[in-house]
Amino acid sequence: MFMLPPLLTASFHPKAEPCGLNRLGFLGVSNGYPPSNSGVPLFSPLLLGGARRQSQRPVPAPSAPLIQSPPSFDCLFRQCSFLFSQSHLDTVSASLLMPATPLIPRTPRTLPCPCSQPPVGGSMLSIPSAGSQGRGADISRACAHLLGRQICTSSALPQKNLAAAGPEKFTEEFIKKQIEEFKIGKRHLANMMGEDPENFTQEDIDRSIAYLFPSGLFDKRARPLMKHPDEIFPKQKAVQWGEDGRPFHFLFYTGKQAYFSLMHETFGKLLAVEKHQDRLRSKGLPTQDPKQLSLTGSRWLQKEELEELLVEAISDHDYSRFLQLMERLLALPCCSVEEEFILKFRRQLDVQSSKQVIQELQHDEKGVAFASAEGRRKSSKATAVVRDIASMKILVNGVDYLNYFPVVQDRQQLLFPLQFLGRLGRHSLECSVSGGGHSAQAGALRLAISRALLSFVSESEREEMRQAGLLTSDPRVKERKKPGQEGARRKFAWVKR
Amino acid sequence: MVTTSKVAMNYISQLCCCLIKVEEKESGMAAGHLTKVLFSVKHSGLQSRLFGTAAVAQTDQVENDSTALGNKILTQPLNHPDYFRLSELFSLKDLFEARVHLGHKRGCRHRLMEPYLFGCRLEQDIIDLDQTVEHLQQALNFTAHVAYRGGVILFISRRRQFCHLVEKMAQECGEYAHTRYWQGGLLTNAPVLYGPGVRLPDLIVFISTLNNVFQQHVAIQDAAKMNIPTVGVVDSNCNPSLITYPIPGNDDTPSSVELYCKLFKMTINRAKDKRRQMDLLQSLATPNL
């Protein structure tokens, strides 16, 4: 009597289906499958083939479907009955075993079974004939064997998630061996090139490799390389526990030992400061410390910098918690007791004005100080020479600025740096400009004049100029026209039909 | 308390087998010694845990002096009910003064804690300190035995108030603490989170069994899944059922938590000192041949 295993009903469970299909994304089951006669994608052959494929090995590239023609639902049922009926248990082929796998999509792994060898396609599995032993024992053994195999090859088993395993890990001995091989290879290479093996540097190695293995590949990373293994293999995290298995750090089991030990330490400092304050208060001394912590001109560590410090990944939440704790520590009046601990986590803000490249003042034959600088705006390039002569001569491309810039706005732009510094009558300008329109040329000239004036001016005035925006180059350029639109932003007229 | 001692024996023998297995890797003795210990302790359900012991044939072993002595170090403490004399560490009066008997209000009472309650006074539950003393004695004794055998002890508490205290205590006695947000698979998915070959804790001690939303801490069921024995301070609103050695007592007052921390620290230090002493005696008794 054909016995429909109750497990078959489990296969119709809606949750069992996506489980297998997700794993076989690369086989593309969704298009055209399942075949119309079977309403159950779970019995699709691609799923079965994929289930067989998924063993301990990495998944190979998708090839032709493993089972050529989709068996019909009736055929599969017959095969299932084949398995469970008593007369046909003598020889069962592996390919027939496979259809049984979707029958138990969610069986927990109860029986130990050797999964190290994946089942080879098409192998014939023979079970000894019933004549030698009792039928019952034979069937139970066969069933146990089948169940064992089924559980091993079920697609619903938690397979090793290869993506989650992370980058490949190398053992210490392997890296040591690689280093030895590298050293020997370096000496061989030096001998080959006829150079001294003792003083063979990395540059020599690179040169020799480029000579011996010339490569026309564009990507430098694809070319042959010979480097010290420490540079090639990624740094592995050292093992966190000793010989007996006991971890070294007392917060190891939290998962983020460096971060939490930092939090623990910081909180300890906070408690220490509070205790100090209590002692002062009990003695009647003022708690306000005369030495105040100066934190102007410094900023907290950024998240990346903290990660670098702790050699551990930190989430945004953790980082904000850490900052909260430090702010809490700073809020205490006696926090200067732990000043050096706090300063470890502060970075100096660099003054922006110090980043300017300042031309030095030059002197021409008559002893007149002058400075020159360049500026750009849109597509204009300008050069300006500012002389320390108290005349109002302003020449642009050899022409007086009144004639070159008929528009008042452009002349205002030109003179604004001098006006801002109050040096309107004290300098003369000789400028050359090309490209762009009149407004762009005026802007380029303004920037060039400001940069030239930096050499004449004191530090505080430089900072003022920077804050006024005189030294910032205008990044605005013409936006490109996009396809499907009339211009950069303007769309074509919208027509209802 | 025959049943509890039997349970204790079972757990201790289980631990002893595992830890002997670890030590044997160093000494290089074959599984023969292991089977000898197994048969001597007379466990029943441990074959499933230790791989291959059922199939190992009993080889004739030469009774080695060092192994006998090593055996003695581990089995001798099991013959005494209070080998480490932990009953002198605390008394009922100390517990009372540390306010261990104070429970929560009647409305917060957990049904399974009713056997441990002495009564209810003005809507506040009072925990029976006689029972607490017995349970605390059992729990500290078990912790001491685990520490004696070099087991990994993990302290868990999710009370922000006492997080620093518990971590400091764990650091001082050379054990481990986890008083932060519990990530899902820390015990059940340990090889993935920490790395292959990680050693899980051999004992988990809960200073407070509830998390920040007044639900049972996930680690209790995870420890039960991974066959890790647990010791826990259960207040009148906690569920003591999954905890191996519950200690009915107050887990909210600073004085009571400081008392527990002090007791655990002293227990573990005592047990470790005793072990060092015994190892020293062994090394003196058997000079290198």
mmCIF file of C-alpha atoms in Angstrom, chain A residues 79-312:
data_model
loop_
_atom_site.group_PDB
_atom_site.id
_atom_site.type_symbol
_atom_site.label_atom_id
_atom_site.label_comp_id
_atom_site.label_asym_id
_atom_site.label_seq_id
_atom_site.Cartn_x
_atom_site.Cartn_y
_atom_site.Cartn_z
ATOM 1 C CA GLN A 79 9.265 7.534 -7.215
ATOM 2 C CA CYS A 80 8.307 8.325 -3.647
ATOM 3 C CA SER A 81 6.236 5.192 -3.505
ATOM 4 C CA PHE A 82 9.241 3.449 -4.958
ATOM 5 C CA LEU A 83 11.191 4.440 -1.915
ATOM 6 C CA PHE A 84 8.691 3.481 0.686
ATOM 7 C CA SER A 85 7.247 0.330 -0.745
ATOM 8 C CA GLN A 86 8.846 -2.808 0.487
ATOM 9 C CA SER A 87 9.575 -4.568 -2.767
ATOM 10 C CA HIS A 88 11.949 -2.117 -4.337
ATOM 11 C CA LEU A 89 14.414 -1.307 -1.649
ATOM 12 C CA ASP A 90 17.159 -3.464 -3.080
ATOM 13 C CA THR A 91 18.782 -0.988 -5.408
ATOM 14 C CA VAL A 92 17.965 2.651 -5.223
ATOM 15 C CA SER A 93 19.752 5.176 -7.388
ATOM 16 C CA ALA A 94 20.999 8.393 -5.966
ATOM 17 C CA SER A 95 19.003 10.406 -8.469
ATOM 18 C CA LEU A 96 15.850 8.790 -7.170
ATOM 19 C CA LEU A 97 16.909 9.533 -3.652
ATOM 20 C CA MET A 98 16.974 13.214 -4.409
ATOM 21 C CA PRO A 99 13.242 13.730 -4.961
ATOM 22 C CA ALA A 100 12.757 12.695 -1.387
ATOM 23 C CA THR A 101 14.707 15.649 -0.099
ATOM 24 C CA PRO A 102 11.948 18.255 -0.387
ATOM 25 C CA LEU A 103 9.672 15.964 1.548
ATOM 26 C CA ILE A 104 11.274 16.963 4.802
ATOM 27 C CA PRO A 105 12.031 20.603 4.409
ATOM 28 C CA ARG A 106 12.192 21.363 8.070
ATOM 29 C CA THR A 107 13.513 18.252 9.779
ATOM 30 C CA PRO A 108 16.044 19.088 12.452
ATOM 31 C CA ARG A 109 19.326 17.351 12.160
ATOM 32 C CA THR A 110 18.843 14.473 14.537
ATOM 33 C CA LEU A 111 20.934 11.709 13.048
ATOM 34 C CA PRO A 112 24.655 12.040 12.678
ATOM 35 C CA CYS A 113 25.602 11.565 9.091
ATOM 36 C CA PRO A 114 28.865 12.107 7.266
ATOM 37 C CA CYS A 115 28.285 15.068 5.019
ATOM 38 C CA SER A 116 31.898 15.485 4.005
ATOM 39 C CA GLN A 117 31.461 13.689 0.709
ATOM 40 C CA PRO A 118 28.746 15.194 -1.408
ATOM 41 C CA PRO A 119 26.674 12.643 -3.243
ATOM 42 C CA VAL A 120 27.975 12.093 -6.735
ATOM 43 C CA GLY A 121 25.425 12.408 -9.490
ATOM 44 C CA GLY A 122 24.139 9.194 -10.966
ATOM 45 C CA SER A 123 25.864 6.825 -8.594
ATOM 46 C CA MET A 124 24.006 3.664 -7.867
ATOM 47 C CA LEU A 125 23.499 2.931 -4.243
ATOM 48 C CA SER A 126 22.867 -0.644 -3.479
ATOM 49 C CA ILE A 127 21.358 -1.861 -0.296
ATOM 50 C CA PRO A 128 21.994 -5.539 0.445
ATOM 51 C CA SER A 129 19.159 -7.821 -0.454
ATOM 52 C CA ALA A 130 16.649 -8.815 2.130
ATOM 53 C CA GLY A 131 17.459 -12.475 1.942
ATOM 54 C CA SER A 132 20.478 -12.298 4.221
ATOM 55 C CA GLN A 133 18.823 -10.568 7.177
ATOM 56 C CA GLY A 134 15.371 -9.924 8.476
ATOM 57 C CA ARG A 135 13.190 -7.746 6.317
ATOM 58 C CA GLY A 136 12.375 -5.405 9.162
ATOM 59 C CA ALA A 137 15.971 -4.796 10.095
ATOM 60 C CA ASP A 138 16.874 -4.259 6.482
ATOM 61 C CA ILE A 139 14.105 -1.741 5.949
ATOM 62 C CA SER A 140 14.785 0.111 9.173
ATOM 63 C CA ARG A 141 18.461 0.287 8.296
ATOM 64 C CA ALA A 142 17.649 1.436 4.807
ATOM 65 C CA CYS A 143 15.184 3.972 6.148
ATOM 66 C CA ALA A 144 17.689 5.193 8.685
ATOM 67 C CA HIS A 145 20.277 5.433 5.947
ATOM 68 C CA LEU A 146 17.848 7.238 3.687
ATOM 69 C CA LEU A 147 16.725 9.535 6.438
ATOM 70 C CA GLY A 148 20.309 10.158 7.300
ATOM 71 C CA ARG A 149 21.066 11.039 3.723
ATOM 72 C CA GLN A 150 17.915 13.042 3.396
ATOM 73 C CA ILE A 151 18.693 15.117 6.421
ATOM 74 C CA CYS A 152 22.185 15.708 5.134
ATOM 75 C CA THR A 153 21.072 16.873 1.738
ATOM 76 C CA SER A 154 17.902 18.712 2.659
ATOM 77 C CA SER A 155 17.885 22.149 1.169
ATOM 78 C CA ALA A 156 16.221 23.535 4.274
ATOM 79 C CA LEU A 157 19.134 22.662 6.552
ATOM 80 C CA PRO A 158 21.057 25.675 7.747
ATOM 81 C CA GLN A 159 23.845 25.504 5.210
ATOM 82 C CA LYS A 160 27.059 27.287 5.836
ATOM 83 C CA ASN A 161 26.467 30.852 4.754
ATOM 84 C CA LEU A 162 29.585 31.418 2.713
ATOM 85 C CA ALA A 163 28.983 35.128 2.418
ATOM 86 C CA ALA A 164 28.704 35.533 6.178
ATOM 87 C CA ALA A 165 31.941 33.654 6.790
ATOM 88 C CA GLY A 166 33.785 36.811 5.865
ATOM 89 C CA PRO A 167 37.205 37.075 4.246
ATOM 90 C CA GLU A 168 39.350 33.968 4.067
ATOM 91 C CA LYS A 169 41.317 33.324 7.203
ATOM 92 C CA PHE A 170 44.935 32.261 7.219
ATOM 93 C CA THR A 171 46.693 30.464 10.019
ATOM 94 C CA GLU A 172 49.882 31.697 11.651
ATOM 95 C CA GLU A 173 51.965 28.801 10.304
ATOM 96 C CA PHE A 174 50.734 29.382 6.792
ATOM 97 C CA ILE A 175 51.793 33.015 6.922
ATOM 98 C CA LYS A 176 55.159 32.055 8.406
ATOM 99 C CA LYS A 177 55.705 29.556 5.607
ATOM 100 C CA GLN A 178 54.830 32.218 3.046
ATOM 101 C CA ILE A 179 57.343 34.588 4.611
ATOM 102 C CA GLU A 180 60.073 31.944 4.413
ATOM 103 C CA GLU A 181 59.255 31.262 0.779
ATOM 104 C CA PHE A 182 59.317 34.970 0.043
ATOM 105 C CA LYS A 183 62.769 35.348 1.570
ATOM 106 C CA ILE A 184 64.168 32.430 -0.394
ATOM 107 C CA GLY A 185 62.497 33.658 -3.575
ATOM 108 C CA LYS A 186 63.979 37.104 -3.075
ATOM 109 C CA ARG A 187 67.480 35.644 -2.979
ATOM 110 C CA HIS A 188 66.824 33.549 -6.075
ATOM 111 C CA LEU A 189 65.563 36.615 -7.874
ATOM 112 C CA ALA A 190 68.636 38.593 -6.911
ATOM 113 C CA ASN A 191 70.865 35.807 -8.218
ATOM 114 C CA MET A 192 68.880 35.687 -11.422
ATOM 115 C CA MET A 193 69.316 39.412 -11.936
ATOM 116 C CA GLY A 194 72.980 39.197 -11.050
ATOM 117 C CA GLU A 195 72.614 41.475 -8.039
ATOM 118 C CA ASP A 196 73.657 41.235 -4.422
ATOM 119 C CA PRO A 197 71.130 39.067 -2.512
ATOM 120 C CA GLU A 198 71.868 40.814 0.782
ATOM 121 C CA ASN A 199 70.961 44.333 -0.372
ATOM 122 C CA PHE A 200 68.001 43.554 -2.554
ATOM 123 C CA THR A 201 65.287 46.090 -1.743
ATOM 124 C CA GLN A 202 61.601 46.022 -2.569
ATOM 125 C CA GLU A 203 62.131 48.507 -5.396
ATOM 126 C CA ASP A 204 64.691 46.169 -6.932
ATOM 127 C CA ILE A 205 62.212 43.327 -6.634
ATOM 128 C CA ASP A 206 59.515 45.358 -8.373
ATOM 129 C CA ARG A 207 61.889 46.343 -11.120
ATOM 130 C CA SER A 208 63.064 42.763 -11.642
ATOM 131 C CA ILE A 209 59.529 41.404 -11.756
ATOM 132 C CA ALA A 210 58.504 44.071 -14.250
ATOM 133 C CA TYR A 211 61.508 43.108 -16.364
ATOM 134 C CA LEU A 212 61.028 39.346 -16.167
ATOM 135 C CA PHE A 213 57.242 39.360 -16.510
ATOM 136 C CA PRO A 214 56.331 42.276 -18.753
ATOM 137 C CA SER A 215 52.614 42.783 -18.677
ATOM 138 C CA GLY A 216 50.461 44.952 -20.889
ATOM 139 C CA LEU A 217 47.503 44.951 -18.506
ATOM 140 C CA PHE A 218 46.150 48.358 -17.682
ATOM 141 C CA ASP A 219 45.139 47.643 -14.118
ATOM 142 C CA LYS A 220 48.270 47.808 -11.997
ATOM 143 C CA ARG A 221 46.703 45.477 -9.454
ATOM 144 C CA ALA A 222 46.373 42.739 -12.076
ATOM 145 C CA ARG A 223 50.051 42.706 -12.926
ATOM 146 C CA PRO A 224 52.393 40.133 -11.366
ATOM 147 C CA LEU A 225 53.666 41.229 -8.008
ATOM 148 C CA MET A 226 56.040 39.943 -5.394
ATOM 149 C CA LYS A 227 55.651 41.532 -2.020
ATOM 150 C CA HIS A 228 56.153 40.581 1.587
ATOM 151 C CA PRO A 229 53.240 38.368 2.769
ATOM 152 C CA ASP A 230 52.352 40.868 5.488
ATOM 153 C CA GLU A 231 51.383 43.311 2.772
ATOM 154 C CA ILE A 232 49.423 40.793 0.743
ATOM 155 C CA PHE A 233 47.489 38.793 3.298
ATOM 156 C CA PRO A 234 45.057 40.804 5.394
ATOM 157 C CA LYS A 235 45.893 41.177 9.056
ATOM 158 C CA GLN A 236 44.160 38.532 11.123
ATOM 159 C CA LYS A 237 42.851 39.289 14.536
ATOM 160 C CA ALA A 238 44.984 37.458 17.052
ATOM 161 C CA VAL A 239 43.339 34.619 18.904
ATOM 162 C CA GLN A 240 41.639 36.026 21.958
ATOM 163 C CA TRP A 241 42.081 33.104 24.287
ATOM 164 C CA GLY A 242 44.879 31.047 25.719
ATOM 165 C CA GLU A 243 45.812 27.384 25.634
ATOM 166 C CA ASP A 244 43.142 26.363 28.081
ATOM 167 C CA GLY A 245 40.477 28.264 26.165
ATOM 168 C CA ARG A 246 40.044 31.000 28.762
ATOM 169 C CA PRO A 247 39.758 34.404 27.043
ATOM 170 C CA PHE A 248 42.305 37.058 27.973
ATOM 171 C CA HIS A 249 39.974 40.024 28.334
ATOM 172 C CA PHE A 250 37.348 40.055 31.052
ATOM 173 C CA LEU A 251 34.755 41.552 28.705
ATOM 174 C CA PHE A 252 35.417 39.071 25.910
ATOM 175 C CA TYR A 253 31.933 37.587 26.003
ATOM 176 C CA THR A 254 30.290 40.940 25.242
ATOM 177 C CA GLY A 255 31.633 40.785 21.695
ATOM 178 C CA LYS A 256 32.959 44.359 21.731
ATOM 179 C CA GLN A 257 35.601 44.126 24.391
ATOM 180 C CA ALA A 258 37.661 47.195 23.477
ATOM 181 C CA TYR A 259 34.680 49.519 23.298
ATOM 182 C CA PHE A 260 33.063 48.305 26.488
ATOM 183 C CA SER A 261 36.322 48.353 28.395
ATOM 184 C CA LEU A 262 36.731 51.972 27.288
ATOM 185 C CA MET A 263 33.237 52.733 28.570
ATOM 186 C CA HIS A 264 34.012 50.921 31.800
ATOM 187 C CA GLU A 265 37.223 52.885 32.262
ATOM 188 C CA THR A 266 35.544 56.207 31.491
ATOM 189 C CA PHE A 267 32.781 55.513 33.947
ATOM 190 C CA GLY A 268 35.395 54.586 36.526
ATOM 191 C CA LYS A 269 37.008 57.988 35.992
ATOM 192 C CA LEU A 270 33.642 59.638 36.382
ATOM 193 C CA LEU A 271 33.089 57.907 39.710
ATOM 194 C CA ALA A 272 36.588 58.856 40.829
ATOM 195 C CA VAL A 273 35.923 62.524 40.039
ATOM 196 C CA GLU A 274 32.620 62.419 41.901
ATOM 197 C CA LYS A 275 34.340 60.860 44.888
ATOM 198 C CA HIS A 276 36.989 63.579 44.799
ATOM 199 C CA GLN A 277 34.267 66.212 44.731
ATOM 200 C CA ASP A 278 32.506 64.605 47.688
ATOM 201 C CA ARG A 279 35.711 64.635 49.672
ATOM 202 C CA LEU A 280 36.302 68.300 48.926
ATOM 203 C CA ARG A 281 32.749 69.109 49.849
ATOM 204 C CA SER A 282 32.989 67.216 53.113
ATOM 205 C CA LYS A 283 36.132 69.143 54.010
ATOM 206 C CA GLY A 284 34.363 72.387 53.181
ATOM 207 C CA LEU A 285 36.700 73.296 50.329
ATOM 208 C CA PRO A 286 35.301 74.851 47.169
ATOM 209 C CA THR A 287 34.570 72.279 44.498
ATOM 210 C CA GLN A 288 35.142 74.670 41.616
ATOM 211 C CA ASP A 289 38.610 73.857 40.374
ATOM 212 C CA PRO A 290 40.673 76.977 39.552
ATOM 213 C CA LYS A 291 42.302 75.185 36.656
ATOM 214 C CA GLN A 292 39.580 74.982 34.029
ATOM 215 C CA LEU A 293 39.817 72.596 31.155
ATOM 216 C CA SER A 294 40.215 74.549 27.926
ATOM 217 C CA LEU A 295 38.514 72.768 25.106
ATOM 218 C CA THR A 296 38.217 75.569 22.575
ATOM 219 C CA GLY A 297 40.054 74.863 19.380
ATOM 220 C CA SER A 298 39.677 71.117 19.752
ATOM 221 C CA ARG A 299 37.061 68.635 18.728
ATOM 222 C CA TRP A 300 36.046 65.136 19.798
ATOM 223 C CA LEU A 301 37.488 62.145 17.965
ATOM 224 C CA GLN A 302 35.532 61.162 14.931
ATOM 225 C CA LYS A 303 33.992 57.726 14.707
ATOM 226 C CA GLU A 304 36.659 56.483 12.257
ATOM 227 C CA GLU A 305 39.428 57.773 14.491
ATOM 228 C CA LEU A 306 37.913 56.030 17.503
ATOM 229 C CA GLU A 307 37.637 52.795 15.535
ATOM 230 C CA GLU A 308 41.294 53.120 14.662
ATOM 231 C CA LEU A 309 42.183 53.726 18.286
ATOM 232 C CA LEU A 310 40.235 50.722 19.541
ATOM 233 C CA VAL A 311 41.027 48.440 16.562
ATOM 234 C CA GLU A 312 37.386 47.419 16.567
#
